[in-house]
Coordinates of C-alpha atoms and ligand atoms in Angstrom, one line a residue:
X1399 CA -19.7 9.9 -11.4
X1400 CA -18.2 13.6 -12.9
X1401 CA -18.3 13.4 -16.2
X1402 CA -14.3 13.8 -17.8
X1403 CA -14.5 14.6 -21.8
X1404 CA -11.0 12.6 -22.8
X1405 CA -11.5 13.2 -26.5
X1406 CA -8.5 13.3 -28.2
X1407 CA -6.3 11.6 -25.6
X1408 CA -4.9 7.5 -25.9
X1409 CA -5.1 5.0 -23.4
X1410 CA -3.4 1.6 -23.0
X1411 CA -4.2 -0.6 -21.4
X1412 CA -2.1 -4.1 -20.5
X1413 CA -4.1 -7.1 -19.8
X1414 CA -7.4 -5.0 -21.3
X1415 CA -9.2 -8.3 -22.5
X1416 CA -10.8 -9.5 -19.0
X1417 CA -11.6 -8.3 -15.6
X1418 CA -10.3 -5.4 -14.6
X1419 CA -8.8 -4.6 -17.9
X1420 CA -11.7 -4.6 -19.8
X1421 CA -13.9 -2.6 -17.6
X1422 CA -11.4 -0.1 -17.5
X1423 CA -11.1 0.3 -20.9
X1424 CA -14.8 0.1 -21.2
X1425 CA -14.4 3.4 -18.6
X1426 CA -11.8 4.8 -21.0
X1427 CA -13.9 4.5 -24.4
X1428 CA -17.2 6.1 -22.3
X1429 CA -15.1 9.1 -21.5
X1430 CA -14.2 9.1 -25.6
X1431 CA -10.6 8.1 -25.3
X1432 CA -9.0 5.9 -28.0
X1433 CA -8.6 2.4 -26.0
X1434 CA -5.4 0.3 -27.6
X1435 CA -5.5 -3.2 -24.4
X1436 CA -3.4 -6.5 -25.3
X1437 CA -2.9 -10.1 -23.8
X1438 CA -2.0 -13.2 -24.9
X1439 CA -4.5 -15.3 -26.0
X1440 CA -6.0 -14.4 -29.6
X1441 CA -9.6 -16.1 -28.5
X1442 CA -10.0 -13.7 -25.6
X1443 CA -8.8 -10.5 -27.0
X1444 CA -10.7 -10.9 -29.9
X1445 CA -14.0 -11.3 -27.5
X1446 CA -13.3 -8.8 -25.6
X1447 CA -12.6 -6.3 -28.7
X1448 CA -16.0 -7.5 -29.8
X1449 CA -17.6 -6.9 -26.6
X1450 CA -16.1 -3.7 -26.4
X1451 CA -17.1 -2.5 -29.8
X1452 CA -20.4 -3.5 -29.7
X1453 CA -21.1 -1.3 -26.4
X1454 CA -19.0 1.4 -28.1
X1455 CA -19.8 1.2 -31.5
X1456 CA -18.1 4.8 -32.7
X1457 CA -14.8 3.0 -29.8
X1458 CA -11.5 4.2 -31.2
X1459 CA -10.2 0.4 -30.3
X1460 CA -7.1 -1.5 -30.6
X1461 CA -6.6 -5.1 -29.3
X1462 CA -3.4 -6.4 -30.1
X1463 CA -1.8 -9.8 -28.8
X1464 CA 1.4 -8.9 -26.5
X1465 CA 3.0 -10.7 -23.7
X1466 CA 4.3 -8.4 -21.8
X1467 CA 7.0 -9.9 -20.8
X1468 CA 8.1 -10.1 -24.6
X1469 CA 10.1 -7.2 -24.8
X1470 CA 9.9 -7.4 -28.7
X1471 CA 5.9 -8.1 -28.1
X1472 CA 5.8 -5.1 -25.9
X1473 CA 7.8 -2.7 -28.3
X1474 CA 5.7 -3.6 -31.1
X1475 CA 2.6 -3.0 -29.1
X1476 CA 3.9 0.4 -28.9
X1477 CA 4.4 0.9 -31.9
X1478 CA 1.1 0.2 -33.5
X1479 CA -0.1 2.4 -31.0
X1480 CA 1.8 5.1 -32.5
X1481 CA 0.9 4.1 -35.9
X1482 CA -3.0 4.2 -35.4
X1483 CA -3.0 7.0 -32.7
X1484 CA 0.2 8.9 -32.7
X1485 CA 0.2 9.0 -28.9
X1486 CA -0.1 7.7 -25.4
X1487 CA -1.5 9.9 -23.0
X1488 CA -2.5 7.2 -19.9
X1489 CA -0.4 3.7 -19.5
X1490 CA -2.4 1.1 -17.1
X1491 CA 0.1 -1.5 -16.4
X1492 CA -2.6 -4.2 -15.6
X1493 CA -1.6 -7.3 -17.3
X1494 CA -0.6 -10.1 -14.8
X1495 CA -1.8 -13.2 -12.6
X1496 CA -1.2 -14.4 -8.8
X1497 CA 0.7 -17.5 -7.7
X1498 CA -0.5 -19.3 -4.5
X1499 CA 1.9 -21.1 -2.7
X1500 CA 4.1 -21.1 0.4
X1501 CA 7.8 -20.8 1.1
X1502 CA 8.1 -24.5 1.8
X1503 CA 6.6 -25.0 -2.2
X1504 CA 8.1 -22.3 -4.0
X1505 CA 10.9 -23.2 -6.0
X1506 CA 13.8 -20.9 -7.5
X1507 CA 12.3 -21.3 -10.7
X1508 CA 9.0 -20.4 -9.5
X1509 CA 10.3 -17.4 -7.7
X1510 CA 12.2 -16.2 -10.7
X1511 CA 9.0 -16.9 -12.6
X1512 CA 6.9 -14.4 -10.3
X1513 CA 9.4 -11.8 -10.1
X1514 CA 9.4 -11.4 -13.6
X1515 CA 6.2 -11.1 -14.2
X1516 CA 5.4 -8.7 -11.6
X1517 CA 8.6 -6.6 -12.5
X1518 CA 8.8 -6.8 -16.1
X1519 CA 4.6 -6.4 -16.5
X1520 CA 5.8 -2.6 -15.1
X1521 CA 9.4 -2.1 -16.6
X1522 CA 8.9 -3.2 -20.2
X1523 CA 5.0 -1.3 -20.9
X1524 CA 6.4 1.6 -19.1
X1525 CA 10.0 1.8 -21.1
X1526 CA 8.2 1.2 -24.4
X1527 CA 5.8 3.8 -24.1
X1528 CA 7.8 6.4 -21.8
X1529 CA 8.8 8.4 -25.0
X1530 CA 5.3 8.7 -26.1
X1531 CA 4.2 9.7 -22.5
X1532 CA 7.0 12.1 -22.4
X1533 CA 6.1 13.7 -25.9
X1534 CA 1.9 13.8 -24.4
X1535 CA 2.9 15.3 -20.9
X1536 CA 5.2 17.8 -23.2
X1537 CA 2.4 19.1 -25.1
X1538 CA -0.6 18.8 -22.8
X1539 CA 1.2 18.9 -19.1
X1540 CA -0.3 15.8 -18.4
X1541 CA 0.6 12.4 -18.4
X1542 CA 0.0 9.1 -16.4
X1543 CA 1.3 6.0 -15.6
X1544 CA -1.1 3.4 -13.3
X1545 CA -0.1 0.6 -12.0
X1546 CA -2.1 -2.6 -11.0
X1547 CA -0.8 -4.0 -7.9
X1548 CA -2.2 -5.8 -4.9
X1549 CA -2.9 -5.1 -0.7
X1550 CA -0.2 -8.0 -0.6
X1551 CA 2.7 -5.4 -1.3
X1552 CA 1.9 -3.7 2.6
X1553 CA 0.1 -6.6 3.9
X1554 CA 1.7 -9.9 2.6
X1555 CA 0.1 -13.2 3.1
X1556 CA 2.2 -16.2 3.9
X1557 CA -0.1 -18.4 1.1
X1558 CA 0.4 -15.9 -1.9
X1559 CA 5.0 -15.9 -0.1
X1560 CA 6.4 -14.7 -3.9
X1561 CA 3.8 -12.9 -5.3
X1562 CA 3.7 -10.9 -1.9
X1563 CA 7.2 -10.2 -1.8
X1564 CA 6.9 -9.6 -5.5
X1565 CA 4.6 -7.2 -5.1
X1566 CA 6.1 -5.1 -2.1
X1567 CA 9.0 -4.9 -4.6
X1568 CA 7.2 -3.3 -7.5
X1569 CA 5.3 -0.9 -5.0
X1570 CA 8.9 0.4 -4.0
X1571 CA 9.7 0.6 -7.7
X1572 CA 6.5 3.2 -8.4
X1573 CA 7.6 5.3 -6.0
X1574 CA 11.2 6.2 -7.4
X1575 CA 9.6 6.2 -10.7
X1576 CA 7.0 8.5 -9.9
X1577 CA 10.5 10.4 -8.3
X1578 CA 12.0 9.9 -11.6
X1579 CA 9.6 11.2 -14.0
X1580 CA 7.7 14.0 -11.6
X1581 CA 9.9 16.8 -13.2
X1582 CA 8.5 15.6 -16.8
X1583 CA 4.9 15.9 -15.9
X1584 CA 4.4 12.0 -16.2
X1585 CA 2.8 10.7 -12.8
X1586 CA 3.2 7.6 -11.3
X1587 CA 0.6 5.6 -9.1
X1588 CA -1.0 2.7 -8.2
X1589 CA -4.3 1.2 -6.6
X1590 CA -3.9 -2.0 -4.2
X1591 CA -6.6 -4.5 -4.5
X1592 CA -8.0 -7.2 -2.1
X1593 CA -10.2 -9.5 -4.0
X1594 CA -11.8 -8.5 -7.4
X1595 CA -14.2 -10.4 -9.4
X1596 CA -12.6 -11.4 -12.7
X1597 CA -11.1 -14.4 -14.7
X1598 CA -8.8 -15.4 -12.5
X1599 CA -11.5 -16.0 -9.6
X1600 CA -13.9 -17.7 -12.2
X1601 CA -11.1 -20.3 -12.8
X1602 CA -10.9 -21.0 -8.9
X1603 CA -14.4 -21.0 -8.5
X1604 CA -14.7 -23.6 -11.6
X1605 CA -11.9 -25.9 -10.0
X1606 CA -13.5 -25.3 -6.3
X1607 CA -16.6 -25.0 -5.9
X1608 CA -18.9 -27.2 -4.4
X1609 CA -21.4 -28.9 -6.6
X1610 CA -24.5 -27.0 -7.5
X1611 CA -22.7 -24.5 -5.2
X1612 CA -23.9 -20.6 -7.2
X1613 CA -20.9 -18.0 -8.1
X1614 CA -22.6 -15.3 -5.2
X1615 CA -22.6 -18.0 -2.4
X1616 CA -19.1 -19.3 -3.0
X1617 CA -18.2 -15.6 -3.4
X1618 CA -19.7 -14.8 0.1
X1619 CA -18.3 -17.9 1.6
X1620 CA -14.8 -16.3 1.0
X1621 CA -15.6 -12.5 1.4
X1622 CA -17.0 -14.0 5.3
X1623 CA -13.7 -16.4 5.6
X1624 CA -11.4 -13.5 4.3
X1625 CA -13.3 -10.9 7.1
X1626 CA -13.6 -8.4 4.5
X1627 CA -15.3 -6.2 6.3
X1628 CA -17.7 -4.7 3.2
X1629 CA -18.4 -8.1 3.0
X1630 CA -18.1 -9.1 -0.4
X1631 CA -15.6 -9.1 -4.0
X1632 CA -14.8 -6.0 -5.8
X1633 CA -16.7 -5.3 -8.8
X1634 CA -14.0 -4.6 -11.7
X1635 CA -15.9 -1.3 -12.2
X1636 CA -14.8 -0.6 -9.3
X1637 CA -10.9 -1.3 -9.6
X1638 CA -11.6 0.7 -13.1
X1639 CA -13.0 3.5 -11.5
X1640 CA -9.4 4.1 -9.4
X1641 CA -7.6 3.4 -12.1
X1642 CA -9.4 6.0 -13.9
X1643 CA -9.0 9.0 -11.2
X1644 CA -5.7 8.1 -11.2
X1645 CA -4.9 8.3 -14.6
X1646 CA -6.6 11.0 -15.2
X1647 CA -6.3 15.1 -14.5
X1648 CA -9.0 14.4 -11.8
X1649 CA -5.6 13.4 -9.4
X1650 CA -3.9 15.8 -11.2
X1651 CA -1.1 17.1 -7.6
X1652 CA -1.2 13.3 -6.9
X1653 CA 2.0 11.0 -7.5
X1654 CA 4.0 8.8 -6.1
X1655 CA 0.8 7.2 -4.4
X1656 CA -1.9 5.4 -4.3
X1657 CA -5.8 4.0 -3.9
X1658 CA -7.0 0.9 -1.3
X1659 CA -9.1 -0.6 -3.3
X1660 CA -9.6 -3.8 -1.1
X1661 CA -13.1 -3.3 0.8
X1662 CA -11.3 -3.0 4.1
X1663 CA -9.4 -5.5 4.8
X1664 CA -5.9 -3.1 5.4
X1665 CA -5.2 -3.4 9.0
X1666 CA -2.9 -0.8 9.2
X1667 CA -3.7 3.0 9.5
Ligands
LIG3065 P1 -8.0 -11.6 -15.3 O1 -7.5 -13.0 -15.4 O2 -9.5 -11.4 -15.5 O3 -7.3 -10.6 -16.3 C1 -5.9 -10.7 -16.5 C2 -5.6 -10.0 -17.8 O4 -4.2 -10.0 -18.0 C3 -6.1 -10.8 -19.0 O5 -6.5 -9.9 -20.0 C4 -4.9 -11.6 -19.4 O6 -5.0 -12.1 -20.8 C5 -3.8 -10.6 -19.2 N1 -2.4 -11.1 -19.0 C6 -2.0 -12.0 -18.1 N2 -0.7 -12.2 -18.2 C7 -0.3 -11.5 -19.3 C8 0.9 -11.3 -20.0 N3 2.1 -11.9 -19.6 N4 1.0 -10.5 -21.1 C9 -0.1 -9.8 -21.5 N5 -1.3 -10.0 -20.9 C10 -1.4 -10.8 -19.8 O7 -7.6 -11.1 -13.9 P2 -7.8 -9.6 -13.1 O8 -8.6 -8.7 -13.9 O9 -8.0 -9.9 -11.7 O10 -6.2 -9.2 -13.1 C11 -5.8 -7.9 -13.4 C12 -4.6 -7.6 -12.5 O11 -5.0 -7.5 -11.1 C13 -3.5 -8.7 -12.5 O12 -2.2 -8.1 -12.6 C14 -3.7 -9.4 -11.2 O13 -2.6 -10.0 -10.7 C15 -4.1 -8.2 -10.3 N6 -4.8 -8.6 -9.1 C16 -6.1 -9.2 -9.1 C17 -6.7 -9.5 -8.0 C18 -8.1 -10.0 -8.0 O14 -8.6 -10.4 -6.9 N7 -8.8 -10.1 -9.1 C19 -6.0 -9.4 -6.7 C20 -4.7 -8.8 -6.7 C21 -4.1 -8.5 -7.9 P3 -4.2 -13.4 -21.3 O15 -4.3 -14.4 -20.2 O16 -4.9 -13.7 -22.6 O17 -2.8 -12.9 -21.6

């Protein structure tokens, strides 16, 4: 991998303390950028900013609880950022969770449920920490914002009906903010992921799996019912390693856009 020296710059990270969060801040603290993640549940975070510091032991970490869709959570997050670092340079809007379920079982409730969180995981990080972008891209003539979201936004998938539609929704939204905020040197972008080892597939696996059935060959199972044509999960790295060209000057002409990171499975051109 090239080698990108991001001393002195901040990077946030929503969702940081599992999967694809955490590795990318792990990615983040190896380039030597100050890491500030968040979620919800104390016990997690406070693993994960364990983990974290002991493979980083000089990491420049904070791990705050926030639920992003806490506006108050969210513009406190910001602001301890502030307070310990002074500045956001790269905002990964990761934080979030599927829903399975069909038209026929989706209530309004539900539906209002999943569009919120797949709007307002976006809207609220990336009002709260605009300024702070705004002031970095100012100074440095770089900024970025990078946005989790899933294959489901182009290629929806009648068992996942909201969080496809959700997600089509928010992949529209990118693009006019990326529109939006081109002129103040903050980009905009987004990777679209298939399937990606993490928490939320640990939890299926616990509930489904077979007896005695190992995590690779229920993995594989999938990857060959799913025809993902690489023929297995994502690694998180390898979300985080998107996320990271994209947030950083590596993609610097590059907005508005975004990386498949889904082993294949696009169907369209
Ligand atoms: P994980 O469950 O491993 O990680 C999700 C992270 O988000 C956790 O840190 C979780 O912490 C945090 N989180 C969830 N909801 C909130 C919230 N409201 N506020 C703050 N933090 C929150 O899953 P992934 O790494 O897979 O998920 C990362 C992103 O990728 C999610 O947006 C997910 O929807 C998306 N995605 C993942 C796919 C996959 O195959 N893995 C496929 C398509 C999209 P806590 O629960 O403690 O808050």
């Amino acid at each position: 991998m090239i080698r990108i020296d991001l001393n002195g710059q901040v990077a946030v990270v929503t969702g940081g303390s599992s999967g694809i969060g955490l590795a990318t801040a792990g990615l983040f603290l190896r380039a030597g950028a100050s890491v500030a993640i968040c979620g919800r549940d104390m016990e997690r975070l406070a693993h994960a900013e364990a983990e974290l510091n002991a493979q980083f032991p000089d990491a420049q970490l904070l791990a705050r609880r926030c639920n992003v869709l806490d506006a108050g959570d969210v513009d406190a997050f910001a602001q301890a950022v502030k307070a310990r670092f002074g500045r956001t340079d790269m905002l990964i809007n990761n934080a979030g969770q599927g829903r399975v379920s069909t038209f026929a079982d989706t209530s309004d409730e539900a539906w209002r449920e999943e569009l919120d969180l797949k709007y307002f995981s976006v809207i609220r990080p990336t009002r709260a920490f605009l300024p702070m972008l705004r002031e970095a891209a100012g100074a440095a003539g770089h900024a970025a914002v990078v946005c989790v979201n899933s294959l489901l936004a182009l290629q929806p998938e009648p068992h996942m009906v909201a969080t496809s539609s959700a997600r089509a929704g928010v992949q529209n939204l990118i693009k006019s903010l990326a529109v939006e905020l081109a002129p103040q040197r903050v980009r905009v972008n987004s990777i679209l992921i298939g399937i990606v080892e993490s928490g939320q597939w640990r939890r299926r696996y616990a509930k489904e799996a077979q007896p005695g059935q190992s995590w690779e060959d229920w993995t594989a199972e999938l990857a060959r019912r799913k025809n993902i044509p690489l023929g297995r999960f994502g690694k998180p790295e390898e979300a985080a390693q998107a996320l990271f060209y994209l947030a950083t000057t590596l993609s610097s002409y590059t907005t508005g856009s975004h990386i498949d990171v889904s082993g294949g499975v696009a169907r369209h051109v």
